[in-house]
Short mmCIF file of C-alpha atoms and ligand atoms in Angstrom, two decimals:
data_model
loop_
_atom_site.label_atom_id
_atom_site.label_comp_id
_atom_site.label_asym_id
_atom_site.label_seq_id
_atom_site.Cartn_x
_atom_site.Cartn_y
_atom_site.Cartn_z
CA UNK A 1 -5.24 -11.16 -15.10
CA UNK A 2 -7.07 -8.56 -13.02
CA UNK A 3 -6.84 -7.67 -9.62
CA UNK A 4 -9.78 -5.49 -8.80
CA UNK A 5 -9.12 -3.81 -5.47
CA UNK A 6 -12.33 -1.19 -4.19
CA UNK A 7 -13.24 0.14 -0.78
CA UNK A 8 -13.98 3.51 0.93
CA UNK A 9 -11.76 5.82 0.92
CA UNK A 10 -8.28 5.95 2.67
CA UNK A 11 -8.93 2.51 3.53
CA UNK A 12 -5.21 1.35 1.85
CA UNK A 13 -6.51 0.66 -1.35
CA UNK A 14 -3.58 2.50 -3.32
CA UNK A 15 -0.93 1.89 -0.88
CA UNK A 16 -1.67 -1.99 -1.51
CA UNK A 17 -2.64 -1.85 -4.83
CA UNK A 18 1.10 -0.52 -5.68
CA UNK A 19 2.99 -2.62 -3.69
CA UNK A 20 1.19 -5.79 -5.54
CA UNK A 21 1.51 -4.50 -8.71
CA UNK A 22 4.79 -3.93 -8.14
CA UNK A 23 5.66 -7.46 -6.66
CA UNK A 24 3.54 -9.04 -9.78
CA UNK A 25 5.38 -7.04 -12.40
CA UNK A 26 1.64 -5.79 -13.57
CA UNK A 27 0.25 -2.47 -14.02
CA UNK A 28 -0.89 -0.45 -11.98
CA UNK A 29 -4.01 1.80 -12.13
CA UNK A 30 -5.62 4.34 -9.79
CA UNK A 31 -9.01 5.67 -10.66
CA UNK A 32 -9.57 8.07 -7.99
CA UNK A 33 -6.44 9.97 -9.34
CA UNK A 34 -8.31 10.32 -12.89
CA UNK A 35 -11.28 12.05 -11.13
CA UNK A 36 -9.12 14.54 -9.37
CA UNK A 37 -7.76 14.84 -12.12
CA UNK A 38 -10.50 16.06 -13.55
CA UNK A 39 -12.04 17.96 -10.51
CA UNK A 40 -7.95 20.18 -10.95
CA UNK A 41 -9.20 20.68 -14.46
CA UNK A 42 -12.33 21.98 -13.25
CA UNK A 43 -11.22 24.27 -10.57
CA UNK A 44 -8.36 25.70 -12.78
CA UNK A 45 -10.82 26.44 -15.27
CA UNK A 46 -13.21 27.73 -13.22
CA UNK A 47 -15.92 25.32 -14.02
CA UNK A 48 -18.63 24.64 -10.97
CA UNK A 49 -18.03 21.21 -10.10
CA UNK A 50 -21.70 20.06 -11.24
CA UNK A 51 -21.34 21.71 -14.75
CA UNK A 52 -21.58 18.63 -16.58
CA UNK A 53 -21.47 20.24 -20.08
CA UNK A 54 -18.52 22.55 -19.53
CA UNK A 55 -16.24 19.94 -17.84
CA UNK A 56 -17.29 17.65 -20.38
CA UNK A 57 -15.49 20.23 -22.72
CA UNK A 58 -12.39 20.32 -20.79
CA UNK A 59 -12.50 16.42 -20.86
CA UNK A 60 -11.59 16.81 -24.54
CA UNK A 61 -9.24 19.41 -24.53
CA UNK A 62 -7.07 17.51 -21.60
CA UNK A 63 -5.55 14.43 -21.90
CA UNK A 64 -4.78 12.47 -18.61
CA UNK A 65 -1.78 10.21 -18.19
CA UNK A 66 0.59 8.44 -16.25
CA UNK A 67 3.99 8.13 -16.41
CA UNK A 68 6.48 6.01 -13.65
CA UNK A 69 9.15 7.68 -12.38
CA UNK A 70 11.74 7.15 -9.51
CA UNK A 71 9.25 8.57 -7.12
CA UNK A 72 6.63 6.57 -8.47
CA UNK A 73 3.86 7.07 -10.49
CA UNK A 74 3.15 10.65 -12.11
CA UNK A 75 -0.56 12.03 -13.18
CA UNK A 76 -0.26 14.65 -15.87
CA UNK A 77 -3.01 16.86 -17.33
CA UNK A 78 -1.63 17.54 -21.07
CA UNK A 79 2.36 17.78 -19.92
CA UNK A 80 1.82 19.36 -16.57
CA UNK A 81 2.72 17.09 -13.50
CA UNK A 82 -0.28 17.20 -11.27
CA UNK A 83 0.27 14.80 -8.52
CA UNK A 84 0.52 16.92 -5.40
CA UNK A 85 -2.03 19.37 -6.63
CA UNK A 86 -4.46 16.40 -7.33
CA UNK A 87 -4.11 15.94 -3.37
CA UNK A 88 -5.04 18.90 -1.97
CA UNK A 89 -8.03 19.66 0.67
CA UNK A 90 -9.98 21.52 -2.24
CA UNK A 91 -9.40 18.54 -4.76
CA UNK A 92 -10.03 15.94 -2.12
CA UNK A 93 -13.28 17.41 -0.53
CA UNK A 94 -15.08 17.95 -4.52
CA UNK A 95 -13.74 15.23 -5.84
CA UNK A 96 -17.12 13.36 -4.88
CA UNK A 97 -19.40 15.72 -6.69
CA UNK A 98 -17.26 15.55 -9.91
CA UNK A 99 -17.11 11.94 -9.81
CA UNK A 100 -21.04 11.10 -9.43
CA UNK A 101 -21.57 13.06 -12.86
CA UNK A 102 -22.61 10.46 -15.24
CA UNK A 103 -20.79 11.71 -18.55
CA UNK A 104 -17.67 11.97 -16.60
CA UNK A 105 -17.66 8.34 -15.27
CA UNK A 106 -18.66 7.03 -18.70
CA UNK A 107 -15.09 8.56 -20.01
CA UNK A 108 -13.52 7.31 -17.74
CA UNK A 109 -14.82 3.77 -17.24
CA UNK A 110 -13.96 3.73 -21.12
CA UNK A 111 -10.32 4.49 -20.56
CA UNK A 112 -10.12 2.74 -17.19
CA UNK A 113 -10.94 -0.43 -19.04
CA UNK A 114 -8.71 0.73 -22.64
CA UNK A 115 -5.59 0.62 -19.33
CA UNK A 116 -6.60 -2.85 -18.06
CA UNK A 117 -6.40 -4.00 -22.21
CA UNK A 118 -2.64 -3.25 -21.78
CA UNK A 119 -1.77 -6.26 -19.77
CA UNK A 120 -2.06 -7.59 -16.49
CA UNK A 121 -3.37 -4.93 -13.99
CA UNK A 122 -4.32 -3.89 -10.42
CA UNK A 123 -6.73 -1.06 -10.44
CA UNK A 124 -8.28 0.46 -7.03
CA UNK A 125 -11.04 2.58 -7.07
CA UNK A 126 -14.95 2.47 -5.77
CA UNK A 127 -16.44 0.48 -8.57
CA UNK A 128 -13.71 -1.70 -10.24
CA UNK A 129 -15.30 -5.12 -9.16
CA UNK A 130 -19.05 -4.04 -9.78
CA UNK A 131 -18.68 -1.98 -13.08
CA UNK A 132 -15.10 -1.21 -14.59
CA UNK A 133 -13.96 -5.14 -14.49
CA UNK A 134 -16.99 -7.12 -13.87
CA UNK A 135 -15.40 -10.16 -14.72
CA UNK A 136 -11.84 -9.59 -12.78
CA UNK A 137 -10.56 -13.12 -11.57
CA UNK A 138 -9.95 -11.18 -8.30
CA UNK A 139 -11.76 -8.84 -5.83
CA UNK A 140 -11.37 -7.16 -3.08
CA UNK A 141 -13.51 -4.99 -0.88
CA UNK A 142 -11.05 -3.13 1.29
CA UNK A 143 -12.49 -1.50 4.71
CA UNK A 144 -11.01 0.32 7.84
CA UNK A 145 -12.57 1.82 11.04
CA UNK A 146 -13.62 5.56 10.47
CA UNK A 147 -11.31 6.51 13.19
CA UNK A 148 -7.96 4.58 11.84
CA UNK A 149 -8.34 5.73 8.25
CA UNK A 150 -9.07 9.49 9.92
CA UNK A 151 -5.35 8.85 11.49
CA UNK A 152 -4.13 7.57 8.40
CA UNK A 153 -5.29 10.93 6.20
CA UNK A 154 -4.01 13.01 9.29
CA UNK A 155 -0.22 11.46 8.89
CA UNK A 156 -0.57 12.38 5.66
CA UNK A 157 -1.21 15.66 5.92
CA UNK A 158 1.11 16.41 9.07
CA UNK A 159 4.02 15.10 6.52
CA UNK A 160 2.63 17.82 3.94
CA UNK A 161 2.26 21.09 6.65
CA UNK A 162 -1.29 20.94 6.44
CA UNK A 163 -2.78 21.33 9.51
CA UNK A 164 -6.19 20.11 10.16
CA UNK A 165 -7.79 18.41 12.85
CA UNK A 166 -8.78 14.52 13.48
CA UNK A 167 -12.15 15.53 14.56
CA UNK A 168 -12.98 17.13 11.13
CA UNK A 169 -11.30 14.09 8.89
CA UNK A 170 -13.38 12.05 10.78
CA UNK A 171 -16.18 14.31 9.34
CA UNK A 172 -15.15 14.44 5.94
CA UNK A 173 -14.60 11.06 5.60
CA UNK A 174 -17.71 9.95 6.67
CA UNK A 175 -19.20 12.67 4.45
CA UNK A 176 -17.55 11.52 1.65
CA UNK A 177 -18.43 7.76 2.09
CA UNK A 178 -21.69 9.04 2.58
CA UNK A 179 -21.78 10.83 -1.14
CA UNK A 180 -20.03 7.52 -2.83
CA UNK A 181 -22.29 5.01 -1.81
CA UNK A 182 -25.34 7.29 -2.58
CA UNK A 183 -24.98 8.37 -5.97
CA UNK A 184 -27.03 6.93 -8.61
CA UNK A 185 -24.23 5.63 -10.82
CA UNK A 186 -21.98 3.07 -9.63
CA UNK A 187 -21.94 3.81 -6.03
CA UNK A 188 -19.06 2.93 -3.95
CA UNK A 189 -20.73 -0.85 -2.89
CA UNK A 190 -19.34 -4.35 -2.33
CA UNK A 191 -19.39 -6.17 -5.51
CA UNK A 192 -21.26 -10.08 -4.70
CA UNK A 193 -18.00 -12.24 -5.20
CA UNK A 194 -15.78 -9.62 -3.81
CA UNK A 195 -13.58 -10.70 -0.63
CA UNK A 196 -14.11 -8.04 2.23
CA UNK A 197 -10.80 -6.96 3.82
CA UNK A 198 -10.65 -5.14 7.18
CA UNK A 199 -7.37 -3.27 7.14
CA UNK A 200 -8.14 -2.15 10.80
CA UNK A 201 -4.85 -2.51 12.99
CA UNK A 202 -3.42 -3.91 10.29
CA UNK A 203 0.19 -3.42 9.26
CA UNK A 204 0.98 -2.37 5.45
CA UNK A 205 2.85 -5.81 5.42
CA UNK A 206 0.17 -7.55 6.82
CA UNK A 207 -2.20 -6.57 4.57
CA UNK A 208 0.27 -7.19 1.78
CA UNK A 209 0.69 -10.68 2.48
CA UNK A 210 -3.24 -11.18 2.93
CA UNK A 211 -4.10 -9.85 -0.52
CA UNK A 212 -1.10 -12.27 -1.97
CA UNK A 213 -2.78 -15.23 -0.32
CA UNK A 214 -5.91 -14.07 -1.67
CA UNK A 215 -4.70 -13.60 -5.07
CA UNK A 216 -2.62 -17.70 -4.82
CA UNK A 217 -6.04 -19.09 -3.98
O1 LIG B 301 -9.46 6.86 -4.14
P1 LIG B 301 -9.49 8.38 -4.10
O2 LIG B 301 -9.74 8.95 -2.73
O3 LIG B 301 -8.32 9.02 -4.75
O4 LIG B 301 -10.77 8.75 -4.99
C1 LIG B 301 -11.21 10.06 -5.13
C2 LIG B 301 -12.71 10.11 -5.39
O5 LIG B 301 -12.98 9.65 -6.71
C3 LIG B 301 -13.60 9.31 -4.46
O6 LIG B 301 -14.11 10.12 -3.42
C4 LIG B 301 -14.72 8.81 -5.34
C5 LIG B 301 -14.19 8.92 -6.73
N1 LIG B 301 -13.94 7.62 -7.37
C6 LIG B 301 -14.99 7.02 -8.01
O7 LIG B 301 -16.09 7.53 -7.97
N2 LIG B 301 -14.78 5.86 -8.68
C7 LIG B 301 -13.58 5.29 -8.73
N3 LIG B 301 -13.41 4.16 -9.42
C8 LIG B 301 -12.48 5.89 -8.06
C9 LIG B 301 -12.70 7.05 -7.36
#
């Protein structure tokens, strides 16, 4: 089975998509993580973030994985743990530019759907309904006010020390749903059979328990 969960971003998506994976005993992939991951590579390499040919380069010298731990699940680049640095500001605000390079998508579409040939699987990203699992028996369009997932990425980053203001999340965010749903390969975009979710004022439970009545019907 596939659970195909897409939306802008910090709408909940991976938050969700975890918890149901876990409660379904099925995998569970994020996408976005493999594009940071590959905007890190870029940046540690110093590689512009457009320089298609050059990060293509890195794609085969690094190997991306996952691996579950206590704390949850890891992403690696070769056998260095990357999961904080895959979070930062820098990472987070290029990640956009990476991702909307054609080359790099079609690598990772390839391995996105190589993961969902493993078994049973929950993968969030911005196209998983519309091009990664076309044919996923379930689909979900997850949305959110501007302002609440602004709060939600400002929690976030008050529990890290990173200081930075609501005003300017609200910015970025809207910039960067601007730059998914623009670009010219797989935008970020409501696939036709998907079921829209607004996770506005919504508990995590809440939203829990919708997607599992979703998912029984
Ligand atoms: O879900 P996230 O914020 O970790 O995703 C990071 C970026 O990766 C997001 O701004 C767009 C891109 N992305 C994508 O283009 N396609 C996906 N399937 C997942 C993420």
């Amino acid at each position: 089975m596939q659970i195909a969960i897409d939306g802008p971003a910090s709408a909940g998506k991976s938050t969700i998509a975890k918890l149901i994976a876990k409660e379904l005993n099925f995998i569970y992939s994020d996408t976005g993580a493999m594009y940071r991951a590959v905007t890190l590579m870029a940046k540690l390499n110093n590689v512009k973030y457009n320089d298609e040919e050059n990060i293509l380069l890195l794609m085969d010298k690094f190997k991306i994985s996952f691996k579950n731990s206590v704390e949850g699940q890891r992403v690696f680049i070769n056998d260095q743990d990357v999961s904080e640095e895959i979070r930062t500001v820098e990472i987070t605000n290029n990640v956009s530019e990476v991702s909307a390079l054609p080359i790099v998508r079609e690598r990772l579409v390839e391995e996105q759907r190589r993961i969902a040939q493993e078994g049973d699987v929950v993968m969030d990203g911005r196209d998983i309904g519309t091009t990664v699992l076309p044919n996923a028996e379930v689909k979900i369009f997850m949305i959110a006010s501007v302002h609440e997932r602004a709060v939600r990425r400002f929690k976030e980053y008050e529990s890290k020390g990173i200081d930075v203001s609501l005003e300017t999340l609200e910015k970025e965010i809207e910039d960067r749903d601007y730059k998914d749903s623009h670009r010219k390969i797989s935008p970020l975009k409501k696939a036709k059979d998907a079921i829209e979710l607004d996770t506005t004022g919504l508990s995590i439970d809440q939203v829990v328990q919708k997607v599992i009545d979703i998912i029984k019907k």
